[in-house]
PDB file of C-alpha atoms and ligand atoms in Angstrom:
ATOM      1  CA  MET A 290     130.155  98.685 -76.762  1.00  0.00           C
ATOM      2  CA  LYS A 291     127.683  98.895 -79.663  1.00  0.00           C
ATOM      3  CA  ILE A 292     124.413 100.424 -78.581  1.00  0.00           C
ATOM      4  CA  LEU A 293     121.195 100.915 -80.520  1.00  0.00           C
ATOM      5  CA  ILE A 294     118.848 103.818 -79.579  1.00  0.00           C
ATOM      6  CA  ALA A 295     115.464 103.268 -81.165  1.00  0.00           C
ATOM      7  CA  TYR A 296     112.775 105.843 -80.504  1.00  0.00           C
ATOM      8  CA  GLY A 297     109.185 106.767 -81.276  1.00  0.00           C
ATOM      9  CA  THR A 298     108.061 110.372 -81.079  1.00  0.00           C
ATOM     10  CA  THR A 299     104.984 112.412 -81.982  1.00  0.00           C
ATOM     11  CA  ASP A 300     105.894 115.948 -81.167  1.00  0.00           C
ATOM     12  CA  GLY A 301     109.726 115.718 -81.063  1.00  0.00           C
ATOM     13  CA  GLN A 302     110.690 115.688 -77.418  1.00  0.00           C
ATOM     14  CA  THR A 303     111.566 111.949 -77.395  1.00  0.00           C
ATOM     15  CA  ARG A 304     113.797 112.558 -80.438  1.00  0.00           C
ATOM     16  CA  LYS A 305     115.593 115.270 -78.450  1.00  0.00           C
ATOM     17  CA  ILE A 306     115.974 112.794 -75.509  1.00  0.00           C
ATOM     18  CA  ALA A 307     117.271 110.042 -77.834  1.00  0.00           C
ATOM     19  CA  ARG A 308     119.805 112.446 -79.349  1.00  0.00           C
ATOM     20  CA  PHE A 309     120.978 113.501 -75.889  1.00  0.00           C
ATOM     21  CA  CYS A 310     121.443 109.712 -75.011  1.00  0.00           C
ATOM     22  CA  ALA A 311     123.423 109.200 -78.311  1.00  0.00           C
ATOM     23  CA  ASP A 312     125.701 112.115 -77.595  1.00  0.00           C
ATOM     24  CA  ARG A 313     126.330 111.065 -73.982  1.00  0.00           C
ATOM     25  CA  LEU A 314     127.039 107.492 -74.949  1.00  0.00           C
ATOM     26  CA  THR A 315     129.254 108.464 -77.880  1.00  0.00           C
ATOM     27  CA  ASP A 316     131.261 110.777 -75.661  1.00  0.00           C
ATOM     28  CA  SER A 317     131.755 107.834 -73.281  1.00  0.00           C
ATOM     29  CA  GLY A 318     133.323 105.813 -76.083  1.00  0.00           C
ATOM     30  CA  HIS A 319     130.482 103.703 -77.206  1.00  0.00           C
ATOM     31  CA  ALA A 320     129.391 103.093 -80.824  1.00  0.00           C
ATOM     32  CA  VAL A 321     125.884 104.307 -81.137  1.00  0.00           C
ATOM     33  CA  GLU A 322     123.163 104.003 -83.831  1.00  0.00           C
ATOM     34  CA  LEU A 323     120.078 106.164 -83.665  1.00  0.00           C
ATOM     35  CA  LEU A 324     116.875 104.959 -85.237  1.00  0.00           C
ATOM     36  CA  ASN A 325     113.484 106.595 -85.499  1.00  0.00           C
ATOM     37  CA  VAL A 326     111.200 103.509 -85.515  1.00  0.00           C
ATOM     38  CA  SER A 327     108.724 105.167 -87.841  1.00  0.00           C
ATOM     39  CA  ASP A 328     111.393 105.237 -90.544  1.00  0.00           C
ATOM     40  CA  GLY A 329     111.006 101.464 -90.594  1.00  0.00           C
ATOM     41  CA  GLY A 330     113.603  99.523 -92.465  1.00  0.00           C
ATOM     42  CA  ASP A 331     115.419  96.395 -91.404  1.00  0.00           C
ATOM     43  CA  ILE A 332     117.935  96.611 -88.695  1.00  0.00           C
ATOM     44  CA  ASP A 333     119.980  93.690 -87.470  1.00  0.00           C
ATOM     45  CA  ILE A 334     119.796  93.917 -83.690  1.00  0.00           C
ATOM     46  CA  GLU A 335     122.260  91.080 -83.272  1.00  0.00           C
ATOM     47  CA  ARG A 336     124.973  93.631 -84.180  1.00  0.00           C
ATOM     48  CA  PHE A 337     124.386  95.442 -80.857  1.00  0.00           C
ATOM     49  CA  ASP A 338     125.437  94.621 -77.302  1.00  0.00           C
ATOM     50  CA  ALA A 339     122.615  96.652 -75.795  1.00  0.00           C
ATOM     51  CA  ALA A 340     119.651  98.810 -76.697  1.00  0.00           C
ATOM     52  CA  ILE A 341     117.773 101.862 -75.441  1.00  0.00           C
ATOM     53  CA  LEU A 342     114.146 102.135 -76.552  1.00  0.00           C
ATOM     54  CA  ALA A 343     112.239 105.312 -75.937  1.00  0.00           C
ATOM     55  CA  GLY A 344     108.646 106.280 -76.595  1.00  0.00           C
ATOM     56  CA  SER A 345     106.161 108.899 -75.440  1.00  0.00           C
ATOM     57  CA  ILE A 346     102.745 108.547 -74.016  1.00  0.00           C
ATOM     58  CA  HIS A 347      99.804 109.986 -75.902  1.00  0.00           C
ATOM     59  CA  LEU A 348      96.349 109.268 -74.466  1.00  0.00           C
ATOM     60  CA  GLY A 349      97.680 106.394 -72.540  1.00  0.00           C
ATOM     61  CA  GLU A 350      99.621 104.677 -75.198  1.00  0.00           C
ATOM     62  CA  TYR A 351     103.109 104.652 -76.745  1.00  0.00           C
ATOM     63  CA  GLN A 352     103.569 105.038 -80.488  1.00  0.00           C
ATOM     64  CA  LYS A 353     102.168 102.169 -82.542  1.00  0.00           C
ATOM     65  CA  SER A 354     105.474 102.238 -84.568  1.00  0.00           C
ATOM     66  CA  LEU A 355     107.384 101.522 -81.367  1.00  0.00           C
ATOM     67  CA  GLU A 356     105.013  98.624 -80.530  1.00  0.00           C
ATOM     68  CA  ALA A 357     105.536  97.188 -84.038  1.00  0.00           C
ATOM     69  CA  PHE A 358     109.328  97.578 -83.772  1.00  0.00           C
ATOM     70  CA  VAL A 359     109.402  95.729 -80.489  1.00  0.00           C
ATOM     71  CA  THR A 360     107.118  92.936 -81.626  1.00  0.00           C
ATOM     72  CA  THR A 361     109.133  92.403 -84.863  1.00  0.00           C
ATOM     73  CA  ASN A 362     112.508  92.325 -83.045  1.00  0.00           C
ATOM     74  CA  LEU A 363     111.374  90.648 -79.832  1.00  0.00           C
ATOM     75  CA  PRO A 364     113.605  87.567 -79.964  1.00  0.00           C
ATOM     76  CA  LYS A 365     116.770  89.643 -80.364  1.00  0.00           C
ATOM     77  CA  LEU A 366     115.655  92.318 -77.781  1.00  0.00           C
ATOM     78  CA  THR A 367     115.228  89.708 -75.163  1.00  0.00           C
ATOM     79  CA  GLN A 368     118.797  88.518 -75.716  1.00  0.00           C
ATOM     80  CA  CYS A 369     120.473  91.876 -74.918  1.00  0.00           C
ATOM     81  CA  ASP A 370     120.473  94.448 -72.100  1.00  0.00           C
ATOM     82  CA  THR A 371     117.688  96.964 -72.677  1.00  0.00           C
ATOM     83  CA  LEU A 372     116.636 100.188 -71.144  1.00  0.00           C
ATOM     84  CA  PHE A 373     113.105 101.591 -71.767  1.00  0.00           C
ATOM     85  CA  LEU A 374     112.659 105.332 -71.469  1.00  0.00           C
ATOM     86  CA  SER A 375     108.994 106.173 -71.068  1.00  0.00           C
ATOM     87  CA  VAL A 376     108.425 109.837 -71.800  1.00  0.00           C
ATOM     88  CA  SER A 377     105.335 111.682 -70.494  1.00  0.00           C
ATOM     89  CA  LEU A 378     104.068 114.733 -68.732  1.00  0.00           C
ATOM     90  CA  SER A 379     102.804 112.679 -65.804  1.00  0.00           C
ATOM     91  CA  ALA A 380     106.455 111.942 -64.933  1.00  0.00           C
ATOM     92  CA  ALA A 381     106.970 115.671 -64.450  1.00  0.00           C
ATOM     93  CA  GLY A 382     104.659 115.729 -61.376  1.00  0.00           C
ATOM     94  CA  ASP A 383     104.167 113.756 -58.182  1.00  0.00           C
ATOM     95  CA  ASP A 384     100.488 112.835 -58.460  1.00  0.00           C
ATOM     96  CA  ALA A 385     100.079 109.277 -57.201  1.00  0.00           C
ATOM     97  CA  ASP A 386      97.299 108.418 -59.644  1.00  0.00           C
ATOM     98  CA  ASP A 387      99.394 109.718 -62.558  1.00  0.00           C
ATOM     99  CA  TRP A 388     102.317 107.520 -61.463  1.00  0.00           C
ATOM    100  CA  ALA A 389     100.005 104.522 -61.156  1.00  0.00           C
ATOM    101  CA  GLY A 390      98.975 105.254 -64.705  1.00  0.00           C
ATOM    102  CA  LEU A 391     102.557 105.322 -65.872  1.00  0.00           C
ATOM    103  CA  LYS A 392     103.192 101.923 -64.369  1.00  0.00           C
ATOM    104  CA  LYS A 393     100.026 100.565 -66.072  1.00  0.00           C
ATOM    105  CA  TYR A 394     101.146 101.934 -69.459  1.00  0.00           C
ATOM    106  CA  VAL A 395     104.462 100.153 -69.212  1.00  0.00           C
ATOM    107  CA  ASP A 396     102.739  96.905 -67.990  1.00  0.00           C
ATOM    108  CA  ASP A 397     100.275  97.134 -70.917  1.00  0.00           C
ATOM    109  CA  PHE A 398     103.081  97.697 -73.384  1.00  0.00           C
ATOM    110  CA  SER A 399     104.970  94.677 -71.950  1.00  0.00           C
ATOM    111  CA  ARG A 400     101.886  92.519 -72.118  1.00  0.00           C
ATOM    112  CA  THR A 401     101.045  93.525 -75.704  1.00  0.00           C
ATOM    113  CA  THR A 402     104.553  93.157 -77.047  1.00  0.00           C
ATOM    114  CA  GLY A 403     105.817  90.326 -74.808  1.00  0.00           C
ATOM    115  CA  TRP A 404     108.916  92.452 -74.041  1.00  0.00           C
ATOM    116  CA  ALA A 405     110.270  92.746 -70.502  1.00  0.00           C
ATOM    117  CA  PRO A 406     112.925  95.554 -70.573  1.00  0.00           C
ATOM    118  CA  SER A 407     115.920  95.025 -68.319  1.00  0.00           C
ATOM    119  CA  ARG A 408     115.295  98.483 -66.849  1.00  0.00           C
ATOM    120  CA  VAL A 409     112.495 101.078 -67.159  1.00  0.00           C
ATOM    121  CA  GLU A 410     112.836 104.832 -66.446  1.00  0.00           C
ATOM    122  CA  GLN A 411     110.055 107.368 -66.482  1.00  0.00           C
ATOM    123  CA  ILE A 412     111.285 110.628 -68.094  1.00  0.00           C
ATOM    124  CA  ALA A 413     109.484 113.939 -67.962  1.00  0.00           C
ATOM    125  CA  GLY A 414     108.692 115.349 -71.449  1.00  0.00           C
ATOM    126  CA  ALA A 415     107.465 118.739 -72.607  1.00  0.00           C
ATOM    127  CA  PHE A 416     104.540 120.810 -73.710  1.00  0.00           C
ATOM    128  CA  ARG A 417     105.321 121.590 -77.416  1.00  0.00           C
ATOM    129  CA  PHE A 418     102.721 124.199 -78.238  1.00  0.00           C
ATOM    130  CA  THR A 419     104.698 125.315 -81.303  1.00  0.00           C
ATOM    131  CA  THR A 420     104.031 121.916 -82.971  1.00  0.00           C
ATOM    132  CA  TYR A 421     100.374 121.178 -81.910  1.00  0.00           C
ATOM    133  CA  ASP A 422      97.487 121.369 -84.258  1.00  0.00           C
ATOM    134  CA  PHE A 423      94.240 123.104 -83.227  1.00  0.00           C
ATOM    135  CA  PHE A 424      92.746 120.182 -81.298  1.00  0.00           C
ATOM    136  CA  ARG A 425      95.996 119.258 -79.490  1.00  0.00           C
ATOM    137  CA  HIS A 426      96.726 122.886 -78.703  1.00  0.00           C
ATOM    138  CA  TRP A 427      93.455 123.283 -76.779  1.00  0.00           C
ATOM    139  CA  ALA A 428      93.566 119.803 -75.224  1.00  0.00           C
ATOM    140  CA  MET A 429      97.044 120.524 -73.800  1.00  0.00           C
ATOM    141  CA  ARG A 430      96.030 124.030 -72.640  1.00  0.00           C
ATOM    142  CA  TRP A 431      93.181 122.316 -70.744  1.00  0.00           C
ATOM    143  CA  ILE A 432      95.509 119.750 -69.263  1.00  0.00           C
ATOM    144  CA  ALA A 433      97.986 122.458 -68.190  1.00  0.00           C
ATOM    145  CA  MET A 434      95.207 124.345 -66.557  1.00  0.00           C
ATOM    146  CA  SER A 435      93.838 121.361 -64.763  1.00  0.00           C
ATOM    147  CA  LYS A 436      97.363 120.625 -63.410  1.00  0.00           C
ATOM    148  CA  LYS A 437      97.660 124.308 -62.434  1.00  0.00           C
ATOM    149  CA  GLU A 438     100.762 124.600 -64.612  1.00  0.00           C
ATOM    150  CA  THR A 439     101.785 128.082 -65.734  1.00  0.00           C
ATOM    151  CA  ILE A 440     102.354 127.954 -69.460  1.00  0.00           C
ATOM    152  CA  ASP A 441     102.656 130.345 -72.356  1.00  0.00           C
ATOM    153  CA  PRO A 442     100.418 128.791 -75.041  1.00  0.00           C
ATOM    154  CA  HIS A 443     102.684 130.213 -77.819  1.00  0.00           C
ATOM    155  CA  SER A 444     105.950 128.601 -76.646  1.00  0.00           C
ATOM    156  CA  ASP A 445     107.206 125.200 -75.485  1.00  0.00           C
ATOM    157  CA  LYS A 446     107.847 124.200 -71.918  1.00  0.00           C
ATOM    158  CA  GLU A 447     110.319 121.512 -71.176  1.00  0.00           C
ATOM    159  CA  TYR A 448     110.288 119.418 -68.002  1.00  0.00           C
ATOM    160  CA  THR A 449     113.011 116.911 -68.966  1.00  0.00           C
ATOM    161  CA  ASP A 450     115.691 116.676 -66.250  1.00  0.00           C
ATOM    162  CA  TRP A 451     118.917 116.328 -68.310  1.00  0.00           C
ATOM    163  CA  VAL A 452     121.129 115.930 -65.247  1.00  0.00           C
ATOM    164  CA  ARG A 453     118.995 113.006 -63.990  1.00  0.00           C
ATOM    165  CA  LEU A 454     118.943 111.499 -67.467  1.00  0.00           C
ATOM    166  CA  ALA A 455     122.690 111.637 -67.718  1.00  0.00           C
ATOM    167  CA  ALA A 456     123.044 109.922 -64.338  1.00  0.00           C
ATOM    168  CA  ILE A 457     120.616 107.177 -65.453  1.00  0.00           C
ATOM    169  CA  LEU A 458     122.622 106.572 -68.610  1.00  0.00           C
ATOM    170  CA  ASP A 459     125.913 106.495 -66.781  1.00  0.00           C
ATOM    171  CA  ASP A 460     124.551 104.073 -64.202  1.00  0.00           C
ATOM    172  CA  TRP A 461     122.947 101.804 -66.902  1.00  0.00           C
ATOM    173  CA  CYS A 462     126.265 101.718 -68.878  1.00  0.00           C
ATOM    174  CA  ASN A 463     128.267 100.855 -65.791  1.00  0.00           C
ATOM    175  CA  GLY A 464     126.031  97.785 -65.321  1.00  0.00           C
ATOM    176  CA  LEU A 465     126.387  96.454 -68.867  1.00  0.00           C
ATOM    177  CA  THR A 466     128.233  93.194 -69.326  1.00  0.00           C
ATOM    178  CA  PRO A 467     130.855  93.457 -72.058  1.00  0.00           C
TER     179      PRO A 467
HETATM  180  C1  LIG B 548      97.447 114.650 -77.465  1.00  0.00           C
HETATM  181  C2  LIG B 548      98.366 114.391 -76.344  1.00  0.00           C
HETATM  182  C3  LIG B 548      98.043 113.399 -75.427  1.00  0.00           C
HETATM  183  C4  LIG B 548      98.870 113.127 -74.295  1.00  0.00           C
HETATM  184  N1  LIG B 548      98.537 112.183 -73.431  1.00  0.00           N
HETATM  185  C5  LIG B 548      99.334 111.995 -72.299  1.00  0.00           C
HETATM  186  C6  LIG B 548      98.911 111.020 -71.354  1.00  0.00           C
HETATM  187  O1  LIG B 548      97.936 110.263 -71.497  1.00  0.00           O
HETATM  188  N2  LIG B 548      99.742 110.891 -70.246  1.00  0.00           N
HETATM  189  C7  LIG B 548     100.830 111.742 -70.036  1.00  0.00           C
HETATM  190  O2  LIG B 548     101.446 111.613 -69.000  1.00  0.00           O
HETATM  191  N3  LIG B 548     101.216 112.567 -71.006  1.00  0.00           N
HETATM  192  C8  LIG B 548     100.481 112.756 -72.126  1.00  0.00           C
HETATM  193  N4  LIG B 548     100.886 113.602 -73.057  1.00  0.00           N
HETATM  194  C9  LIG B 548     102.153 114.355 -72.896  1.00  0.00           C
HETATM  195  C10 LIG B 548     103.307 113.791 -73.745  1.00  0.00           C
HETATM  196  O3  LIG B 548     103.617 112.461 -73.328  1.00  0.00           O
HETATM  197  C11 LIG B 548     104.508 114.712 -73.625  1.00  0.00           C
HETATM  198  O4  LIG B 548     104.166 115.945 -74.253  1.00  0.00           O
HETATM  199  C12 LIG B 548     105.756 114.154 -74.315  1.00  0.00           C
HETATM  200  O5  LIG B 548     106.787 115.062 -74.134  1.00  0.00           O
HETATM  201  C13 LIG B 548     105.508 113.925 -75.780  1.00  0.00           C
HETATM  202  O6  LIG B 548     106.702 113.353 -76.334  1.00  0.00           O
HETATM  203  P1  LIG B 548     107.030 113.533 -77.952  1.00  0.00           P
HETATM  204  O7  LIG B 548     107.256 114.992 -78.177  1.00  0.00           O
HETATM  205  O8  LIG B 548     108.259 112.729 -78.163  1.00  0.00           O
HETATM  206  O9  LIG B 548     105.860 112.996 -78.601  1.00  0.00           O
HETATM  207  C14 LIG B 548     100.081 113.902 -74.121  1.00  0.00           C
HETATM  208  C15 LIG B 548     100.424 114.882 -75.116  1.00  0.00           C
HETATM  209  C16 LIG B 548      99.585 115.081 -76.163  1.00  0.00           C
HETATM  210  C17 LIG B 548      99.935 116.179 -77.195  1.00  0.00           C
END
């Protein structure tokens, strides 16, 4: 099948996740196109049988570029099978309030864009201290401390569960209608 993977990223972890998805689907025999939504450009979604969209949460919101991409392509997105990968640090833990927040962010995104993905998965992201500017570095150190996470502020810490993500992809692909 022809599958589009469109992603928004701020610090790079969602790009890594999107590339992992592309490799996995390509290895399974699918034709995959990977698109960073901030690169813009016209893409004809009708060429695809299914689409994965991925974005990360920053201060309670996904990338504006992802929102614009979904809004622009809404009629075509609603006609094909879609999987939304929501990347965050809240998904790395089991705090009930954090998980309620994750559900709200997806609901808000759906309400703003009008898009109801066929399937939504919450994916744990990463601390990327090697890419943060001064403000973000200290903000993320404070968040790590408040969550009692042990981090090295000079290196990245990844929480993404690649085995789980592979299983999600395989399961989603098995459910696609040719
Ligand atoms: C400034 C900033 C704000 C963030 N806000 C949230 C948030 O509100 N909720 C959350 O669960 N994670 C939050 N995160 C964590 C990111 O979602 C996580 O680091 C993710 O892996 C980022 O993906 P990206 O590298 O593709 O941008 C935040 C990260 C940064 C740097």
